PDB file of C-alpha atoms in Angstrom:
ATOM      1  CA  UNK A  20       9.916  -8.806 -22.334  1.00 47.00           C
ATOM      2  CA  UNK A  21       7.453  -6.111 -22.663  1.00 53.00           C
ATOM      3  CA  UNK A  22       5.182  -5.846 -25.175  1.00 49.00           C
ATOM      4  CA  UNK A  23       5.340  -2.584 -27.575  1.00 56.00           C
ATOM      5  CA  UNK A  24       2.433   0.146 -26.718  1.00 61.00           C
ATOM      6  CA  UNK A  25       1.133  -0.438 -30.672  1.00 75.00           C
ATOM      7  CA  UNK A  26       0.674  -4.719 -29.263  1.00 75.00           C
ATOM      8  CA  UNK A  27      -1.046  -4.105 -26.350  1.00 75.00           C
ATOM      9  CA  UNK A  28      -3.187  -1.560 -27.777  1.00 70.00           C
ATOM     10  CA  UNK A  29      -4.365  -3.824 -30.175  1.00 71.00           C
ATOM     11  CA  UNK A  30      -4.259  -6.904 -28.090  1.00 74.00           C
ATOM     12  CA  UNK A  31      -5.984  -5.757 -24.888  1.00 80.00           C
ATOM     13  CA  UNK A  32      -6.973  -1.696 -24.743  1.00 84.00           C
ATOM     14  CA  UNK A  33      -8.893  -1.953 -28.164  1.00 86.00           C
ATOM     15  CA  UNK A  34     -10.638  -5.291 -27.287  1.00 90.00           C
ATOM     16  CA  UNK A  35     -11.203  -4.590 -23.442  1.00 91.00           C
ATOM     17  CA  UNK A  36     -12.857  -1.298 -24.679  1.00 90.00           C
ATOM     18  CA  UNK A  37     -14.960  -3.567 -27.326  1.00 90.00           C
ATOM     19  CA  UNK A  38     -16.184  -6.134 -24.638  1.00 93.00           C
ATOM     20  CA  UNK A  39     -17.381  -2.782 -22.147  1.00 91.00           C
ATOM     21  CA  UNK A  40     -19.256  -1.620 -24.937  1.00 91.00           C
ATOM     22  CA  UNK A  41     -20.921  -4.302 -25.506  1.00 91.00           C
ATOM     23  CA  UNK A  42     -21.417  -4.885 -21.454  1.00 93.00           C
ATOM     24  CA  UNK A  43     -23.230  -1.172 -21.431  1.00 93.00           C
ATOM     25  CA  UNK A  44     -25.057  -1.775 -25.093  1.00 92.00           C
ATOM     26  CA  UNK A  45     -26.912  -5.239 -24.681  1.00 92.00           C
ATOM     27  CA  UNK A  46     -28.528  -4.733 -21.152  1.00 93.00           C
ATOM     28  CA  UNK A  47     -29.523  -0.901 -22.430  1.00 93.00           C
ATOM     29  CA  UNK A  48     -31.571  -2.897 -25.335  1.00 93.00           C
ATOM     30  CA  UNK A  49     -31.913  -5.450 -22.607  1.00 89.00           C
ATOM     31  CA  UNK A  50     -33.942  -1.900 -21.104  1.00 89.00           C
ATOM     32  CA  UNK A  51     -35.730  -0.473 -23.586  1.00 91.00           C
ATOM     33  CA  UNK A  52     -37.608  -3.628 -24.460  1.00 88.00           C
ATOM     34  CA  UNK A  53     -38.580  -4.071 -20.948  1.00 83.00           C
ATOM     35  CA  UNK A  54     -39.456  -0.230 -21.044  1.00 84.00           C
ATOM     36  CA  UNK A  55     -41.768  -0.430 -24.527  1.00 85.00           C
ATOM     37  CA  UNK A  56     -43.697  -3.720 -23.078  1.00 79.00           C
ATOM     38  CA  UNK A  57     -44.782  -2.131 -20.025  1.00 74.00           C
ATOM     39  CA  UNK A  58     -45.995   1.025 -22.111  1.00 75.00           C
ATOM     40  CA  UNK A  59     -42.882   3.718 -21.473  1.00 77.00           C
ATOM     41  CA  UNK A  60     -42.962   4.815 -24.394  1.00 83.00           C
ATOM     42  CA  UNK A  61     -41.432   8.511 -23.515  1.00 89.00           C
ATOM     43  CA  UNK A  62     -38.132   6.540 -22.254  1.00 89.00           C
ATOM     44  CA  UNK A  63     -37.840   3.908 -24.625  1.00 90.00           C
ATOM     45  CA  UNK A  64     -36.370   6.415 -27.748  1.00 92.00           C
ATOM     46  CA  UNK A  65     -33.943   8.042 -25.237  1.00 93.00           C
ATOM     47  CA  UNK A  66     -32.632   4.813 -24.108  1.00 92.00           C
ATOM     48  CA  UNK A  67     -32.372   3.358 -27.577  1.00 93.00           C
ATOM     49  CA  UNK A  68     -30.395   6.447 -28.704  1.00 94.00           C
ATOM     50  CA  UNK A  69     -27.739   5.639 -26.239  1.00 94.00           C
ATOM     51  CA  UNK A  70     -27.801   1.708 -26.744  1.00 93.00           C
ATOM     52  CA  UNK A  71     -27.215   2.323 -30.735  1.00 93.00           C
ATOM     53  CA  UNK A  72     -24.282   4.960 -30.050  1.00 93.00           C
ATOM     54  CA  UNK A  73     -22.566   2.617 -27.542  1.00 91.00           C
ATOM     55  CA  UNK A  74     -23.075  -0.161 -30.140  1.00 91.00           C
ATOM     56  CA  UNK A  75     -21.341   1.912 -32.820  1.00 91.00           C
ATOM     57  CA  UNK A  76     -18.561   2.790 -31.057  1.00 87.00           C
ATOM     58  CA  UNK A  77     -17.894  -1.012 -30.623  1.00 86.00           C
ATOM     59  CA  UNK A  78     -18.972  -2.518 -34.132  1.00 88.00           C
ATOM     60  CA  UNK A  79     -16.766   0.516 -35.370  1.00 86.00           C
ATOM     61  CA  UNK A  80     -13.195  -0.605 -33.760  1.00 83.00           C
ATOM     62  CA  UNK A  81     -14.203  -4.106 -35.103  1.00 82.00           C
ATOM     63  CA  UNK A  82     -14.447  -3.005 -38.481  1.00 85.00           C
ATOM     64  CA  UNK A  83     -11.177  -1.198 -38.327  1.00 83.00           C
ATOM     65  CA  UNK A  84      -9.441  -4.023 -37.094  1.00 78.00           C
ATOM     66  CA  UNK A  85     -11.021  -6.964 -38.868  1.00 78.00           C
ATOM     67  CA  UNK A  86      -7.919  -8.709 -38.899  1.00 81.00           C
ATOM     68  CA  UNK A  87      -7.611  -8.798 -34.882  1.00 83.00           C
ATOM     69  CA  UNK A  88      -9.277 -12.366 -34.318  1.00 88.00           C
ATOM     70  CA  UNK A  89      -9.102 -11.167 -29.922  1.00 90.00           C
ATOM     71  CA  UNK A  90     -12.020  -8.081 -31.313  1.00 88.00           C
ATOM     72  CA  UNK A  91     -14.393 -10.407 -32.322  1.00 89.00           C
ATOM     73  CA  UNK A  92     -13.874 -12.837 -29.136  1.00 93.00           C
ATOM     74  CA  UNK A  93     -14.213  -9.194 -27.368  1.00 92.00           C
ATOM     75  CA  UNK A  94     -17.439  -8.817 -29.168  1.00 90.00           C
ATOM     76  CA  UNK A  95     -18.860 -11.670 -28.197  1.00 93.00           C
ATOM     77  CA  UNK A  96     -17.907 -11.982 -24.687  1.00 95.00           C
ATOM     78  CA  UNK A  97     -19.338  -8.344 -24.303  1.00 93.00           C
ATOM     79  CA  UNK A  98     -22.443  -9.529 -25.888  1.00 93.00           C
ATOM     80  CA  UNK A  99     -22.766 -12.861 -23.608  1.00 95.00           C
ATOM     81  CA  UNK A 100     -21.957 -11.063 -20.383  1.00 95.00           C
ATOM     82  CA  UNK A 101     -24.181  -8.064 -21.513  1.00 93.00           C
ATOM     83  CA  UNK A 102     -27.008 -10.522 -21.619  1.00 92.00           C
ATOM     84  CA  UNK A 103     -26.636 -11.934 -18.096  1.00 93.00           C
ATOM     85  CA  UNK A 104     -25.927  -8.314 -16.805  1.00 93.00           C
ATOM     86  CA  UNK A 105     -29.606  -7.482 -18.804  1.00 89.00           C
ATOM     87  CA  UNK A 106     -31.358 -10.150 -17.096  1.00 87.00           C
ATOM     88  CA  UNK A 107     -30.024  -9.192 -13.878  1.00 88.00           C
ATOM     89  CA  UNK A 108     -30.883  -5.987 -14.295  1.00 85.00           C
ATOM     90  CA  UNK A 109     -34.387  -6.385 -15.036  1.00 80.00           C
ATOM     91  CA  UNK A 110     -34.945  -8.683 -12.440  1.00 77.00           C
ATOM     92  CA  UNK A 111     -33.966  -6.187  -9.632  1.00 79.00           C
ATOM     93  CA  UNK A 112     -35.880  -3.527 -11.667  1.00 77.00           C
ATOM     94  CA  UNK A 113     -38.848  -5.203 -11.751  1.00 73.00           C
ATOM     95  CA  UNK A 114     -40.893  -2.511 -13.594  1.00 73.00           C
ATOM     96  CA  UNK A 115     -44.574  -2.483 -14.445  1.00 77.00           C
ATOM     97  CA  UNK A 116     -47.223  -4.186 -13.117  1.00 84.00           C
ATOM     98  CA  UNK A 117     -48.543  -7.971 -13.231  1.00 89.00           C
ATOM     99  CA  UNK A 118     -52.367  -9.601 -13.193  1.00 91.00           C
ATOM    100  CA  UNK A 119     -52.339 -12.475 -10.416  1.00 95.00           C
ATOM    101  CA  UNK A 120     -55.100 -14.388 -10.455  1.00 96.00           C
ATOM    102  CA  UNK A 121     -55.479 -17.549  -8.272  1.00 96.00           C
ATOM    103  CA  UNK A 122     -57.574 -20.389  -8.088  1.00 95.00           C
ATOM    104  CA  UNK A 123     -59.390 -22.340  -5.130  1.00 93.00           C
ATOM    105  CA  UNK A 124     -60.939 -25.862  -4.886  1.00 89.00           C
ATOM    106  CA  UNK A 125     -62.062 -24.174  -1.429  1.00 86.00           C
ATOM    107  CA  UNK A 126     -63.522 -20.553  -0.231  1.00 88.00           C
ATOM    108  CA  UNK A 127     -60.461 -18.550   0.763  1.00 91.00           C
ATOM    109  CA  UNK A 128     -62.006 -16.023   3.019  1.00 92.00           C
ATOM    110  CA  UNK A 129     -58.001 -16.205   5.023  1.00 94.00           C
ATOM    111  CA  UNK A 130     -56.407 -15.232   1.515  1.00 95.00           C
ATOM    112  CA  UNK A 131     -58.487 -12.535   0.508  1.00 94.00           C
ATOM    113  CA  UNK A 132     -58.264 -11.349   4.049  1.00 95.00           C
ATOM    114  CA  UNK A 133     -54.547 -11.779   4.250  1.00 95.00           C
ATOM    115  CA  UNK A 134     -54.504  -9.991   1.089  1.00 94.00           C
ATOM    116  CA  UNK A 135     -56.464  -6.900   2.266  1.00 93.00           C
ATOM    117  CA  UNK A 136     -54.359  -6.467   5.136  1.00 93.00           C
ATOM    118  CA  UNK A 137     -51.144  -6.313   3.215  1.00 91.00           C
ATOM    119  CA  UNK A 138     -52.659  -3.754   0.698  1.00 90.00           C
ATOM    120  CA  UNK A 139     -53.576  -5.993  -2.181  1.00 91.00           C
ATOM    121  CA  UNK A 140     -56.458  -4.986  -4.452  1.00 89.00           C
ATOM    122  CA  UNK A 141     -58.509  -7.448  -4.266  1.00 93.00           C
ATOM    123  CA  UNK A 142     -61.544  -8.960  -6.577  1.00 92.00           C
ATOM    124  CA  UNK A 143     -62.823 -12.682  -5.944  1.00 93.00           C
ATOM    125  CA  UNK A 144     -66.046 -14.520  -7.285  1.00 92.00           C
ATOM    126  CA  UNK A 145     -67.444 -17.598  -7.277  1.00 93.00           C
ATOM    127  CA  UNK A 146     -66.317 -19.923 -10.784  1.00 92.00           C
ATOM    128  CA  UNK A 147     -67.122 -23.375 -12.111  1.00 92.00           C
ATOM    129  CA  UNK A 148     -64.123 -25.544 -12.879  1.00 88.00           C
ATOM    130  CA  UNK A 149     -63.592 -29.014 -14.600  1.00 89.00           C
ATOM    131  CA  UNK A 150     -63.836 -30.640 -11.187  1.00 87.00           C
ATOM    132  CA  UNK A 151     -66.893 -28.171  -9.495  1.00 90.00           C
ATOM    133  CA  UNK A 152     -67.086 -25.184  -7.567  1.00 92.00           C
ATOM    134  CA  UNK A 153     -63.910 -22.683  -7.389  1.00 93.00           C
ATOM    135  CA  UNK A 154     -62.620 -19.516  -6.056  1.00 93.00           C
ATOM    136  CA  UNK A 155     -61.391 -17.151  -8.325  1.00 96.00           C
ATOM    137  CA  UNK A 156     -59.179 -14.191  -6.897  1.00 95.00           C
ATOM    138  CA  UNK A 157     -57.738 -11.195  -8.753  1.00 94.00           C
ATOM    139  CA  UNK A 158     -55.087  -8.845  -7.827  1.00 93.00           C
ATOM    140  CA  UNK A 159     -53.442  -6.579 -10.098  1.00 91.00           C
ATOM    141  CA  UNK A 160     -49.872  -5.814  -8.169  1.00 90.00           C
ATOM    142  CA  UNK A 161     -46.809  -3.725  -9.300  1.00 87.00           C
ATOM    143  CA  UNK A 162     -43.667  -6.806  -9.979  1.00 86.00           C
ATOM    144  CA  UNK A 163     -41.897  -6.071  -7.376  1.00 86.00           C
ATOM    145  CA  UNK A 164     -44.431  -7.358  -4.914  1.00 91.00           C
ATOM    146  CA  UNK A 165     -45.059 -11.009  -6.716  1.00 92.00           C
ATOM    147  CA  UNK A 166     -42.915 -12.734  -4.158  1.00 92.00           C
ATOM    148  CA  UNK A 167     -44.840 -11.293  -1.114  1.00 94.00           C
ATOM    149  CA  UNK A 168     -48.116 -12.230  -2.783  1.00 95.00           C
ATOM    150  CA  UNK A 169     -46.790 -15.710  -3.354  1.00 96.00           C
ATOM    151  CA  UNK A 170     -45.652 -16.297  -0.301  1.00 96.00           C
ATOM    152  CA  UNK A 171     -49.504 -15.376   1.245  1.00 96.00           C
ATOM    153  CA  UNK A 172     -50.924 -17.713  -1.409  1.00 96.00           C
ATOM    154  CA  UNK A 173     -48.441 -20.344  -0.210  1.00 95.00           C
ATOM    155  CA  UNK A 174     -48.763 -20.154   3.210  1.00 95.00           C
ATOM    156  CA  UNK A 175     -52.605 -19.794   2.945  1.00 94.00           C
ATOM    157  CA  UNK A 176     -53.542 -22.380   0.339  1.00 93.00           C
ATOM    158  CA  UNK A 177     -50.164 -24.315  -0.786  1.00 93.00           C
ATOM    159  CA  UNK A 178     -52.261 -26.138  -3.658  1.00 92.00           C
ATOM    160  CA  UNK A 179     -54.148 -22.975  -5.378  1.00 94.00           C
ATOM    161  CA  UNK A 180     -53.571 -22.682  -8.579  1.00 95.00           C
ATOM    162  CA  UNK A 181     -51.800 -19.657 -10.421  1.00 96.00           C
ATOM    163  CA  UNK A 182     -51.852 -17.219 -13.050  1.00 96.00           C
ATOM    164  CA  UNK A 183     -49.396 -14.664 -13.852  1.00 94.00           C
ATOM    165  CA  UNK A 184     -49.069 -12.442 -16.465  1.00 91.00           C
ATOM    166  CA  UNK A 185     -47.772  -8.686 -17.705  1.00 82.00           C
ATOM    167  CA  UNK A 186     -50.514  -5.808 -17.331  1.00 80.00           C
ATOM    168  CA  UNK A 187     -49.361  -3.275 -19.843  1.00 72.00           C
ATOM    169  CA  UNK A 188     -51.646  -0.813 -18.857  1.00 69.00           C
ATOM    170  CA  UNK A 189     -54.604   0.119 -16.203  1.00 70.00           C
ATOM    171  CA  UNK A 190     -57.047   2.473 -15.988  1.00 70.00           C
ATOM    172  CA  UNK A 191     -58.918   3.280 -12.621  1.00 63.00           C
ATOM    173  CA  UNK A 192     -57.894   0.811  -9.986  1.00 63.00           C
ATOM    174  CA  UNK A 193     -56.321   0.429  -6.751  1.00 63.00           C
ATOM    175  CA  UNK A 194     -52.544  -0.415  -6.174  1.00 67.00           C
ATOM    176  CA  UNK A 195     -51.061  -0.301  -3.280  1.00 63.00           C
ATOM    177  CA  UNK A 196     -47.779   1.395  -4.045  1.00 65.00           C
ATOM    178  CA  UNK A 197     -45.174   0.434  -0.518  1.00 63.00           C
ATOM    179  CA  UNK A 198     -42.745   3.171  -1.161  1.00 59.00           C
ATOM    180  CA  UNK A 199     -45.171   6.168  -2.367  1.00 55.00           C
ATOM    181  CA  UNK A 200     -44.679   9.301   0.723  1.00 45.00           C
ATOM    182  CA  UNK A 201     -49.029   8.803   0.016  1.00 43.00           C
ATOM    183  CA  UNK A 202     -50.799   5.534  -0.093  1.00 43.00           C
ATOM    184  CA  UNK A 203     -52.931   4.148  -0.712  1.00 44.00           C
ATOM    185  CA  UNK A 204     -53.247   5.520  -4.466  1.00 47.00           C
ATOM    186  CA  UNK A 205     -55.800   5.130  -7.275  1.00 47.00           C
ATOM    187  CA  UNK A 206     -53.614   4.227 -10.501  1.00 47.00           C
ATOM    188  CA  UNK A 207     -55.011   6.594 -13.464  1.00 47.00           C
ATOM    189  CA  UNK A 208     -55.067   6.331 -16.832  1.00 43.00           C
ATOM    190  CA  UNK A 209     -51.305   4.789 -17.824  1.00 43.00           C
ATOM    191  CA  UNK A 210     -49.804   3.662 -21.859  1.00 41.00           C
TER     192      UNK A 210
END
């Protein structure tokens, strides 16, 4: 028996249309958290604006239909999957840039070289650790070129140890950017 239009409205259009709101909303704040810790902050505002109006649309059917139990299921499935689609989606963004910095019990003249000859920025000196003498090398890369670098530091020195964190901003260095029409290219003033 079919169900009346006024049933499956309420039992699958309104709470379908409640879960892809909340698929679009969550990875857009997802977004423009990514986009205001890297230092975006022209993007960030228009981003938000659209994250808040998808979110009203949703939380607004909700609150007309309190009584629907299959909304707020909706809601929260929208919510859980809009999570995993945010994390997703900043992972193959990979935006902004990251400080590497990797430590030798040995000289690494083969990683710095290795480094050089894929485009890597590279600054090394000579440091005092707990145990004696170390190699200190420091590469400031955009994210989307941390597993290349790894890789080099594996294959060249599988034990070195490493540092990674978020650059928000750099003024006056060299990063190699792989799919600029021009490189190499000084990075300006950024944030």
């Amino acid at each position: 028996m079919p169900l009346p239009d006024d049933t499956f409205w309420s039992l699958v259009v309104t709470p379908l249309l409640i879960f892809c709101a909340r698929l679009l909303d969550v990875p857009l704040a997802t977004l423009r958290i990514i986009l205001l810790s890297r230092g975006l902050k022209k993007v960030a505002p228009l981003v938000g604006f659209f994250e808040v109006l998808v979110w009203l649309i949703a939380i607004g059917q909700v609150m007309q239909h309190l009584d629907r139990w299959v909304n707020y299921i909706a809601y929260a499935g929208g919510f859980a999957a809009g999570t995993w689609l945010g994390i997703a989606l900043e992972s193959r963004l990979a935006l902004g840039l990251l400080s590497v910095r990797v430590i030798t019990a040995e000289d690494a003249p083969d990683l710095i070289q290795r480094l050089r000859d894929e485009k890597f920025g590279v600054t090394d000196f000579a440091a005092r650790g707990i145990s004696g003498n170390v190699r200190l090398i420091f590469t400031v890369i955009q994210r989307k070129e941390l597993a290349r670098v790894m890789e080099i530091v594996r294959t060249t020195h599988p034990r070195a140890f490493v540092s990674i964190s978020d650059v928000r901003s750099v003024s006056e260095g060299f990063i190699y950017d792989r799919n600029a029409r021009v490189a190499p290219r000084l990075w300006g003033r950024s944030g």
